[in-house]
C-alpha cells in the first residue's frame, strides 16, 4: 500500500465507531425541522491570476507582451530578417506615457513580405482553431504612409494557417488603430503570430493584439469562452477576485490597484505578476499582469453568471511572506479611498464621479456590490490596526456593505487565534479562513464548525484544497482522494450554514504548462479545459445547494465520520425537494437507509448524482477529461425512506420531491 493511502486509512479510521461496519446505516432526516438558511452565496469561486489564470488563461488575448513593457522589451517576440540593417527594429521609451512608455519603431527599406518580420510565441503557444475568425489590431503612428503589415498564423516550422494584409493609412503626430480579421484554415494547438513589414518608411507600433472571435458572449477583446462556461456551469454564488496574494503584491508597488485596471487598455499599467518569481522551483519569467481584464470585466463576469462580486482590496500591507511592507498609518488614506471609490464605482449613481466612470465604460446600471474584502492572508496587530480604520470609514459611508476580514494563512495556531479573537471582538461581518491541508485533515475537521459561536461573525471558507503531498509541493494531485476528502468536509460546511455563509476552493485555474501551484480546480491548455474531481465535487454542491439546512443524524449524532460516512441534508423549498449528500470514504459499500420524517409523502422516484471510483488515485486529464465525472440515475423510493448503497469511495447526492 502506498504511503499516502496508508495515511488516508489511518485518518479515516480515527472516526470509525465500533459498530458493525456492514450493518445498514439508518440516517434520520427531519424534514419538518428545517434549521438555518443556506445563503445563495454559499458555494462560490476564488479567482486569481496565478497559473496563467488571467493572462494566458481566461483573458483571450493571444499575444504575449503586446506593448513591449516586459522587463525584456522583446520577450515573447522573435525577429526574422533576410538582411541585417542597423536599427531597423528598436524599442523607444517615451516620457509622456508613464503607464505605457515603450513602443516599437520599425524602419523599413524596400521590404517585401519575408524580408523583415516579428513573430510572437503567445502564452506557451497560441491555440488556433480551424475555421475561426481572428481579430488583429495594432496602434501605430507614422509621419507618412509607406509601410504595410501582413499578419499571419504559423506553426513552429513556419507553415502558415491564414493571414491578411493590414493597411496603415493614417499619418501625422497622433496614434491610430488599425484592425484586420482573417480566418484560420487549420487547428494548431501551439501556433504563433507573425507580422511582416512591407514597403518603405518609419512606423511606430504598440499594443499588437490578436483575439479569437469566439470569446465569451462574443465580446471583442473578451474572455475565453470554454473556461468561463465551466464557471457558469457551476452556478457559483459569488466570485472572489482578484486573489489571493496578488492583492498584497510582493511589495506595495506591486499590489493590485483596481483603478489602474479600468478604461483604455493602453493606459492600464502592466506590473510583474508576483507568481513570476515566487517559487524558484516553478519560475515564470514571462508572467506579468497586463490588466487586460480589470475590475470592470470582473464585475461584468459576475453579472453574466449570476454570482455576487466579492472584490478583495489591499489593506495597506504587502505580502507578509515576502517584503511585509506596511503603509504607515498616517499614509493609509489613499488605500481607504480606493475602497470607498470602489463601492461608488460599483453602486453609485451615474452622477457620481465613479458611477459616471462605470457608465462611461458601458454599464450605467449599478453592479449591486454587497461584499468587499479588506486584506488577503494578512495577520498580526498591524493588520488589526489598519483594518479598524478601514472598517470605520467604509461602514460610516456604506453601512450595508458586508466586509470580509482575513484570519491569516492557517486555520489554527497563534496567528489564527489572535486574529479570530480580535475580529470577533470587533464584531467583524465575515471572517475569511484558509486551509490548504492534507486529505486527513479535511476528514478530521468535518465537525470544525459544529461548535462555533452561533452569533457574531460569519465564516467564509475562502481558500481550501486538500493537498495530497504538502502545501506548495509540485507533487500534489487533483486526485479522487483529495476531492472525496473535500466532499466529506463540505458536509460540515453545509450543516453549519448558519455560520459558514461562503466557501470557495482555491486556486481555480491552471495552465498545464504555465502553472506555479497545484492542485487547482480546472486545468487547461491552449485549446482545451477540463474539470478535476474536485471541480465536480464543488459543482455538485453548488447545483444541489437548497436553501434550508435539515438535521441529519446517525444514532442521534451528526454524520461526520462514523463508519467512514459523512452526510448533510438540505431542503429546496422552491422545487420542494429534499437533498441529501452522503460521502463514504471507506473502500467498502455501505447500505444506507435515509429515513425522511416530517413529510406527507415522497415521490416514487428520486434522482441520484454519483461521483465514485474504487481508485483514490484516479485523476482527470486533458486526454481523459471525464475519467471521473458525476453520473445521474434515478432511484426508486418506497414510502418515506430512501434506500441506497453508498458505494466504496463515493459521493452521492440524492434529490427527492416531497409533499
Ligand atoms: O491560492 C494560492 C495562494 O494561496 C493565494 O494566492 C494565497 O491567498 C494563498 O496563500
XYZ file of C-alpha atoms and ligand atoms in Angstrom:
669
model
C 0.000 0.000 0.000
C 1.307 3.402 -0.921
C 2.355 5.707 1.894
C -0.413 8.233 1.245
C -3.097 5.568 1.114
C -1.910 4.135 4.392
C -2.102 7.575 5.987
C -5.563 8.044 4.490
C -6.798 4.839 6.114
C -5.331 5.821 9.468
C -7.027 9.241 9.211
C -10.363 7.752 8.259
C -10.160 5.055 10.898
C -9.953 7.706 13.567
C -13.683 8.206 13.023
C -14.780 4.614 12.868
C -17.288 3.810 15.576
C -17.187 0.295 16.974
C -20.496 -0.508 15.258
C -20.633 -3.340 12.738
C -19.163 -1.916 9.570
C -21.584 -3.654 7.253
C -24.869 -3.150 9.146
C -27.408 -0.905 7.462
C -26.939 2.727 8.455
C -30.158 4.455 9.390
C -29.816 8.161 8.767
C -32.657 10.215 10.180
C -33.626 13.365 8.294
C -36.229 15.582 9.882
C -37.797 17.496 7.012
C -40.147 19.347 9.349
C -37.250 20.727 11.361
C -35.586 22.919 8.745
C -32.882 24.895 10.526
C -30.805 27.700 9.170
C -30.994 29.302 5.768
C -28.372 28.299 3.244
C -27.219 31.557 1.713
C -27.328 31.963 -2.068
C -23.627 32.815 -1.721
C -22.791 29.508 -0.053
C -20.685 27.947 -2.843
C -18.604 30.322 -4.928
C -15.297 30.534 -6.754
C -11.947 32.097 -5.988
C -10.230 33.700 -8.956
C -6.604 34.813 -9.040
C -4.136 35.445 -11.836
C -1.930 32.526 -10.792
C -1.012 29.565 -13.042
C -1.824 31.764 -16.100
C -5.310 32.265 -14.750
C -5.872 35.660 -16.417
C -3.057 36.482 -18.857
C -2.640 33.327 -20.943
C -5.846 31.999 -19.346
C -9.343 33.425 -19.255
C -8.135 36.607 -20.968
C -8.327 35.507 -24.587
C -5.511 37.777 -25.837
C -3.101 35.556 -27.781
C -0.148 37.950 -27.990
C 2.312 37.913 -25.120
C 3.988 41.223 -24.295
C 1.832 43.127 -26.770
C 3.041 46.516 -25.561
C 6.754 45.687 -25.087
C 6.541 46.502 -21.363
C 8.023 43.251 -20.008
C 11.387 43.744 -18.316
C 12.963 42.463 -21.504
C 11.041 44.515 -24.074
C 11.206 41.884 -26.793
C 10.411 38.921 -24.570
C 7.991 36.677 -26.445
C 8.982 38.153 -29.821
C 11.461 36.851 -32.385
C 12.836 38.912 -35.207
C 13.172 37.423 -38.694
C 15.212 39.363 -41.221
C 16.807 38.487 -44.524
C 19.458 41.102 -44.165
C 20.660 42.829 -41.017
C 20.125 46.577 -41.051
C 21.306 48.508 -38.015
C 18.401 49.957 -36.058
C 15.604 48.538 -38.219
C 13.587 47.476 -35.156
C 14.159 49.451 -31.994
C 12.340 49.934 -28.710
C 11.573 53.519 -27.806
C 10.794 54.655 -24.263
C 8.762 57.871 -24.076
C 8.371 60.098 -21.027
C 4.822 61.277 -21.618
C 3.115 57.885 -21.207
C 4.228 56.548 -17.816
C 1.600 53.788 -17.885
C 2.776 52.516 -21.274
C 6.150 54.036 -22.073
C 7.526 51.617 -24.641
C 6.731 51.083 -28.290
C 8.453 49.541 -31.284
C 9.866 51.658 -34.079
C 10.367 49.951 -37.437
C 12.479 51.445 -40.192
C 11.535 49.604 -43.350
C 13.532 49.854 -46.568
C 12.200 48.337 -49.774
C 10.908 45.351 -47.849
C 8.842 42.594 -49.404
C 6.932 40.014 -47.391
C 9.515 37.672 -45.885
C 12.280 40.263 -45.546
C 11.615 41.683 -42.082
C 9.179 40.383 -39.536
C 8.369 39.724 -35.908
C 6.926 36.510 -34.521
C 5.056 36.317 -31.232
C 5.161 32.982 -29.433
C 1.956 33.510 -27.429
C 1.458 32.121 -23.956
C 3.012 28.655 -24.376
C 1.925 28.938 -27.992
C -1.387 30.132 -29.384
C -4.379 27.819 -29.655
C -5.645 28.203 -33.217
C -8.965 26.779 -34.387
C -9.804 25.753 -37.910
C -12.447 27.984 -39.488
C -12.417 30.560 -36.719
C -12.073 34.294 -37.355
C -9.120 36.025 -35.681
C -9.139 39.753 -34.998
C -5.836 41.595 -35.215
C -5.315 45.155 -34.039
C -2.357 47.470 -33.627
C -1.766 51.055 -32.554
C 0.522 52.892 -34.977
C 1.957 56.300 -35.727
C 3.877 57.448 -38.793
C 4.865 60.722 -40.436
C 3.819 59.449 -43.851
C 2.217 56.238 -45.106
C 4.519 53.782 -46.851
C 4.627 50.680 -44.675
C 2.098 47.868 -44.834
C 1.838 44.940 -42.430
C 0.985 41.379 -43.230
C -0.186 39.294 -40.265
C -0.375 35.516 -40.351
C -0.661 32.483 -38.121
C 2.165 29.963 -38.346
C 3.283 26.782 -36.636
C 6.705 26.082 -35.169
C 8.037 25.202 -38.628
C 6.779 28.429 -40.152
C 3.894 26.864 -42.119
C 1.072 29.411 -42.435
C -2.560 28.892 -41.473
C -4.229 32.063 -42.644
C -3.388 35.740 -42.678
C -4.245 39.150 -44.043
C -2.759 42.477 -45.078
C -3.113 45.387 -42.664
C -3.176 48.893 -44.080
C -1.592 51.673 -42.064
C -3.131 54.574 -43.903
C -3.210 57.416 -41.372
C -0.281 59.792 -40.969
C 0.733 62.574 -38.576
C 1.673 63.009 -34.927
C -1.198 61.000 -33.466
C -1.572 57.332 -32.763
C -4.191 55.420 -34.746
C -5.563 51.910 -34.545
C -5.584 49.529 -37.492
C -7.694 46.387 -37.465
C -7.919 43.377 -39.733
C -9.526 39.957 -39.446
C -8.880 36.642 -41.120
C -9.881 33.015 -40.781
C -7.571 30.202 -39.707
C -7.533 27.200 -42.004
C -6.366 24.532 -39.557
C -6.374 23.702 -35.883
C -2.947 24.197 -34.340
C -2.503 23.787 -30.577
C 0.728 25.755 -30.430
C 0.653 28.333 -33.150
C 2.387 31.694 -33.359
C 1.603 35.025 -34.944
C 3.955 36.606 -37.444
C 3.864 40.203 -38.622
C 5.761 41.068 -41.825
C 6.740 44.592 -42.794
C 6.337 45.592 -46.431
C 7.240 48.827 -48.257
C 9.243 51.851 -47.184
C 9.094 54.158 -44.218
C 9.312 54.548 -40.449
C 6.396 53.419 -38.319
C 5.803 53.213 -34.559
C 3.786 50.240 -33.280
C 2.224 49.472 -29.907
C -0.482 47.195 -28.447
C -0.087 44.488 -31.090
C -3.019 42.208 -30.391
C -4.778 39.115 -31.688
C -8.032 37.727 -30.325
C -10.136 34.757 -31.364
C -13.680 35.771 -32.278
C -15.313 33.031 -30.184
C -14.904 34.827 -26.857
C -17.395 34.590 -24.000
C -20.604 36.265 -25.216
C -18.706 37.199 -28.395
C -17.249 40.285 -26.700
C -14.340 41.729 -28.681
C -11.171 41.564 -26.593
C -13.031 39.303 -24.173
C -12.632 36.109 -22.227
C -12.005 32.504 -23.256
C -15.487 31.083 -23.594
C -14.722 27.445 -22.738
C -13.130 28.411 -19.423
C -15.898 30.807 -18.450
C -18.516 28.257 -19.443
C -17.042 25.894 -16.872
C -17.624 28.541 -14.221
C -21.134 29.282 -15.466
C -21.859 25.540 -15.316
C -21.203 25.650 -11.586
C -23.700 28.471 -10.991
C -21.378 29.927 -8.340
C -22.916 32.109 -5.654
C -20.025 34.567 -5.790
C -16.721 35.249 -7.488
C -13.885 36.356 -5.258
C -11.333 38.386 -7.231
C -8.553 39.313 -7.908
C -6.997 36.920 -5.360
C -5.119 35.828 -3.398
C -1.600 37.025 -2.816
C -1.584 39.280 -5.873
C -3.851 41.595 -3.888
C -0.971 42.206 -1.494
C 1.858 42.104 -4.026
C 5.472 41.219 -3.369
C 5.865 44.802 -2.245
C 3.454 47.696 -2.091
C 4.413 48.953 -5.537
C 3.276 45.636 -6.933
C -0.006 45.499 -5.083
C -3.224 45.217 -7.058
C -4.734 48.677 -7.636
C -8.160 48.426 -9.190
C -8.195 51.970 -10.544
C -5.267 51.086 -12.788
C -7.230 48.199 -14.297
C -10.151 50.037 -15.872
C -10.534 52.132 -19.011
C -8.449 52.137 -22.194
C -6.207 49.087 -22.420
C -3.139 51.085 -23.393
C -3.439 53.075 -20.170
C -3.605 50.064 -17.859
C -0.127 49.950 -16.432
C 1.367 46.493 -16.542
C 3.156 45.129 -13.481
C 5.071 41.964 -12.810
C 2.961 39.093 -11.552
C 4.179 38.083 -8.080
C 3.949 34.428 -9.200
C 6.632 35.256 -11.792
C 9.374 34.653 -9.238
C 7.632 33.363 -6.106
C 8.757 29.745 -6.433
C 12.300 29.014 -7.515
C 11.106 25.538 -8.485
C 8.459 26.976 -10.842
C 9.990 30.122 -12.327
C 7.751 32.053 -14.743
C 9.932 34.886 -16.070
C 7.329 35.883 -18.647
C 4.446 36.226 -16.166
C 3.134 39.794 -15.963
C -0.258 41.320 -15.263
C -1.398 43.321 -18.264
C -4.772 44.024 -16.628
C -6.481 43.446 -19.966
C -9.012 42.019 -17.564
C -9.697 44.504 -14.844
C -12.342 45.249 -12.272
C -14.954 46.306 -14.821
C -14.610 42.978 -16.627
C -14.714 41.037 -13.354
C -17.911 42.798 -12.285
C -19.373 42.101 -15.715
C -18.406 38.442 -15.445
C -20.164 38.157 -12.093
C -23.272 39.670 -13.594
C -23.091 37.322 -16.593
C -23.019 34.202 -14.465
C -25.332 35.400 -11.701
C -22.661 35.498 -8.992
C -22.172 38.128 -6.294
C -18.954 40.076 -6.837
C -16.506 39.800 -3.950
C -13.536 42.085 -4.584
C -10.646 41.872 -2.123
C -8.584 45.018 -1.587
C -5.135 45.688 -0.249
C -5.165 46.643 3.436
C -2.026 48.774 3.271
C 0.185 45.721 3.634
C 2.361 43.864 1.140
C 2.647 40.079 1.299
C 3.975 39.157 4.725
C 5.739 36.105 3.305
C 7.678 38.462 1.023
C 8.606 42.023 1.963
C 5.892 42.612 4.587
C 5.997 46.297 3.671
C 3.479 48.417 5.517
C 1.927 51.743 4.757
C 2.418 53.995 7.777
C -0.917 54.697 9.451
C -0.735 58.353 8.521
C -0.489 57.396 4.834
C -3.340 54.911 4.819
C -5.994 57.270 3.457
C -5.430 56.627 -0.286
C -5.923 52.905 0.327
C -9.158 53.574 2.159
C -10.237 55.967 -0.557
C -9.734 53.184 -3.103
C -12.182 51.058 -1.122
C -14.751 53.851 -0.845
C -14.406 54.688 -4.506
C -14.840 51.058 -5.441
C -18.258 50.982 -3.797
C -19.147 54.126 -5.709
C -17.797 52.626 -8.934
C -19.935 49.522 -8.440
C -23.085 51.021 -6.984
C -23.004 54.800 -7.303
C -25.424 56.882 -9.344
C -24.157 57.900 -12.753
C -23.979 61.438 -11.402
C -21.174 60.480 -9.015
C -17.547 60.553 -10.129
C -17.025 56.788 -10.115
C -20.584 55.894 -11.090
C -20.063 58.096 -14.146
C -16.894 56.162 -14.903
C -18.854 52.901 -14.788
C -21.449 54.375 -17.158
C -18.708 55.600 -19.475
C -17.394 52.036 -19.629
C -20.812 50.897 -20.801
C -22.654 49.935 -17.627
C -24.881 52.710 -16.276
C -26.823 50.255 -14.111
C -25.199 49.530 -10.756
C -23.411 46.237 -10.201
C -25.038 45.886 -6.791
C -21.919 45.243 -4.770
C -22.750 43.778 -1.355
C -19.432 42.331 -0.155
C -15.869 43.551 -0.066
C -12.718 42.070 1.444
C -10.046 44.120 3.184
C -6.759 42.232 3.130
C -5.807 38.761 1.961
C -3.849 36.480 4.291
C -2.725 39.404 6.408
C -2.010 38.888 10.058
C -0.757 40.444 13.266
C -1.578 43.655 15.145
C -0.541 45.717 12.117
C -3.447 44.221 10.201
C -5.929 44.792 13.004
C -4.767 48.380 13.404
C -5.286 49.110 9.706
C -8.485 47.130 9.426
C -10.130 49.152 12.178
C -9.581 52.378 10.257
C -10.793 50.832 7.007
C -13.866 49.391 8.684
C -14.886 52.634 10.299
C -14.533 54.616 7.082
C -16.406 52.068 4.959
C -19.169 51.418 7.469
C -19.684 55.141 8.098
C -20.372 55.682 4.426
C -21.738 52.299 3.371
C -23.203 50.525 6.411
C -24.800 47.794 4.281
C -21.595 46.555 2.675
C -20.507 43.318 4.366
C -16.777 43.257 4.962
C -14.638 40.137 4.698
C -11.612 40.104 7.013
C -8.562 37.854 6.950
C -7.765 35.321 9.659
C -4.316 34.769 8.176
C -2.864 31.826 6.348
C -3.855 28.896 8.546
C -6.963 27.591 10.255
C -5.246 27.240 13.638
C -2.178 28.343 15.571
C -1.243 31.541 17.351
C -1.790 33.851 14.388
C -5.239 32.440 13.748
C -6.215 32.510 17.431
C -5.077 36.099 17.798
C -6.958 37.303 14.719
C -10.038 35.223 15.403
C -10.292 36.726 18.869
C -9.634 40.262 17.667
C -12.051 40.057 14.753
C -14.776 38.623 16.945
C -14.277 41.376 19.483
C -14.586 43.878 16.611
C -17.816 42.140 15.598
C -16.499 41.599 12.077
C -19.085 40.718 9.444
C -17.305 37.776 7.839
C -14.025 36.055 8.720
C -12.056 34.528 5.853
C -10.450 31.193 6.820
C -7.937 29.359 4.629
C -6.978 25.717 4.769
C -4.521 24.005 2.495
C -4.145 20.734 4.341
C -3.727 17.026 3.761
C -6.892 14.994 3.000
C -6.873 13.514 6.512
C -7.221 16.998 7.951
C -10.395 17.517 5.978
C -11.844 14.282 7.354
C -10.804 15.081 10.877
C -12.269 18.574 10.668
C -15.726 17.784 9.341
C -17.027 18.854 12.771
C -14.981 22.060 12.846
C -17.976 24.372 12.776
C -20.388 22.316 14.892
C -19.215 24.141 17.997
C -18.508 27.568 16.530
C -20.322 30.512 18.120
C -23.799 30.867 16.589
C -23.757 34.641 16.946
C -21.246 37.214 15.774
C -19.187 36.993 12.592
C -19.996 34.593 9.791
C -17.289 32.418 8.264
C -16.066 32.485 4.681
C -14.072 29.337 3.889
C -12.224 31.497 1.405
C -9.467 29.212 0.173
C -9.263 25.493 0.665
C -7.983 22.421 -1.137
C -6.742 19.047 0.065
C -3.019 18.646 -0.590
C -2.117 15.042 -1.349
C 1.533 15.784 -0.562
C 2.030 19.109 1.209
C 1.395 22.792 0.587
C 3.374 24.173 -2.353
C 4.588 20.710 -3.341
C 4.630 20.087 -7.061
C 3.506 16.522 -6.281
C 0.032 17.496 -5.096
C -2.596 15.866 -7.281
C -6.204 16.635 -8.056
C -6.961 13.050 -7.204
C -10.175 11.466 -6.102
C -8.654 11.059 -2.659
C -8.365 14.834 -2.313
C -11.776 15.569 -3.797
C -13.509 12.937 -1.673
C -11.991 14.390 1.497
C -13.224 17.827 0.460
C -16.698 16.413 -0.196
C -16.708 14.900 3.297
C -15.551 18.148 4.876
C -18.119 20.181 2.962
C -20.956 18.261 4.625
C -19.791 20.067 7.762
C -19.892 23.429 5.997
C -23.413 22.793 4.774
C -24.578 21.500 8.151
C -23.322 24.744 9.665
C -24.662 27.083 7.013
C -25.901 29.400 9.756
C -22.207 30.087 10.487
C -20.496 29.396 7.166
C -22.094 31.570 4.518
C -19.493 31.380 1.761
C -16.915 28.837 0.609
C -14.533 28.562 -2.324
C -11.930 26.033 -3.459
C -8.573 27.547 -4.458
C -6.874 28.124 -6.771
C -9.336 27.972 -9.627
C -7.448 27.655 -12.946
C -4.099 26.293 -14.049
C -2.474 26.047 -17.458
C -0.872 22.629 -17.942
C 2.418 24.246 -18.956
C 2.167 27.541 -17.109
C 1.322 26.623 -13.531
C 3.094 27.560 -10.318
C 0.733 25.970 -7.798
C -1.041 22.638 -7.693
C -3.724 21.352 -7.029
C -6.165 23.534 -8.982
C -9.814 23.085 -9.782
C -9.786 23.470 -13.582
C -6.847 22.691 -15.852
C -6.449 23.954 -19.391
C -4.120 24.041 -22.336
C -4.421 26.428 -25.259
C -7.486 24.734 -26.699
C -8.959 22.525 -24.006
C -10.234 22.739 -20.445
C -11.267 20.045 -18.002
C -12.712 19.821 -14.539
C -10.902 17.828 -11.889
C -12.760 15.516 -9.500
C -12.560 18.491 -7.128
C -14.442 20.581 -9.688
C -17.218 18.021 -9.825
C -17.483 17.952 -6.035
C -17.798 21.731 -5.981
C -20.288 21.674 -8.823
C -22.452 19.026 -7.172
C -22.621 21.066 -4.002
C -23.389 24.264 -5.845
C -26.042 22.826 -8.147
C -27.649 20.995 -5.235
C -27.456 23.722 -2.656
C -31.011 24.024 -1.407
C -31.975 26.925 0.797
C -32.518 25.419 4.283
C -30.355 23.107 6.345
C -32.050 19.943 7.544
C -30.863 17.934 10.527
C -29.480 14.530 9.560
C -28.273 12.118 12.230
C -26.927 8.646 12.758
C -27.686 7.327 16.233
C -28.643 10.889 17.228
C -25.249 12.270 16.278
C -24.316 14.331 13.225
C -22.906 12.148 10.462
C -19.262 13.149 10.462
C -17.032 10.134 10.118
C -18.772 7.267 11.932
C -18.036 4.158 9.894
C -16.409 6.472 7.355
C -19.714 8.122 6.486
C -20.332 11.850 6.229
C -23.698 13.369 5.387
C -25.667 16.587 5.234
C -29.196 17.396 4.175
C -30.950 20.415 2.774
C -34.342 21.482 1.639
C -35.127 23.284 -1.565
C -38.384 24.998 -0.723
C -38.737 26.336 -4.261
C -38.565 22.981 -6.030
C -39.973 21.156 -2.974
C -37.150 18.668 -2.810
C -35.099 17.140 -0.056
C -31.417 16.971 -0.958
C -29.162 14.541 0.890
C -25.414 14.296 0.404
C -23.677 11.123 1.547
C -19.942 10.577 1.420
C -18.407 7.159 2.025
C -14.646 7.404 2.470
C -14.159 3.699 3.050
C -13.368 1.088 0.430
C -16.462 -0.966 1.261
C -20.044 -0.438 0.118
C -22.453 0.616 2.845
C -26.200 0.167 2.863
C -27.833 3.420 3.862
C -31.447 3.990 4.759
C -32.485 7.637 4.581
C -35.490 7.932 6.826
C -37.260 11.174 5.899
C -39.515 12.256 8.720
C -41.990 15.125 8.659
C -43.222 14.703 5.087
C -46.682 13.677 3.958
C -45.265 11.664 1.112
C -42.283 11.331 -1.200
C -42.237 10.977 -4.977
C -41.826 7.369 -6.071
C -38.581 8.229 -7.838
C -35.715 10.467 -6.923
C -32.509 11.488 -8.630
C -29.063 10.246 -7.727
C -25.880 12.011 -8.776
C -22.932 9.751 -8.095
C -19.236 10.542 -8.142
C -17.359 7.337 -7.426
C -14.177 5.427 -8.092
C -12.569 2.459 -6.381
C -9.250 4.089 -7.110
C -8.407 7.010 -4.826
C -5.547 7.993 -7.106
C -7.706 8.497 -10.156
C -7.420 11.903 -11.829
C -8.900 13.598 -14.874
C -6.669 14.909 -17.626
C -6.736 16.789 -20.910
C -6.875 13.446 -22.681
C -9.462 11.956 -20.317
C -11.398 14.969 -19.084
C -14.307 12.959 -17.700
C -12.448 9.946 -16.400
C -14.272 10.694 -13.170
C -17.442 12.732 -13.504
C -20.889 12.578 -11.925
C -23.310 10.003 -13.247
C -27.019 10.714 -12.944
C -29.562 7.945 -12.404
C -32.951 7.545 -10.844
C -33.578 5.960 -7.513
C -36.781 4.126 -6.598
C -38.444 5.196 -3.350
C -40.914 3.290 -1.225
C -42.856 5.141 1.440
C -40.903 7.747 3.337
C -37.488 6.140 3.158
C -34.782 6.107 0.525
C -32.651 3.002 0.439
C -29.341 3.466 -1.258
C -25.925 1.948 -1.398
C -23.115 4.303 -0.513
C -20.571 2.773 -2.848
C -16.898 2.468 -1.911
C -15.148 5.831 -2.053
C -18.230 7.680 -3.219
C -20.038 10.987 -3.057
C -23.785 10.646 -3.627
C -26.323 13.417 -3.939
C -29.943 12.334 -3.677
C -32.818 14.634 -4.639
C -36.356 13.627 -3.768
C -39.551 15.598 -4.267
C -41.783 15.722 -1.181
C -45.246 16.790 -0.182
O -4.316 30.046 -3.836
C -2.950 30.297 -3.912
C -2.485 31.214 -2.818
O -2.664 30.598 -1.589
C -3.238 32.503 -2.684
O -2.768 33.476 -3.524
C -2.993 32.882 -1.266
O -4.036 33.654 -0.736
C -2.795 31.560 -0.567
O -1.644 31.554 0.183
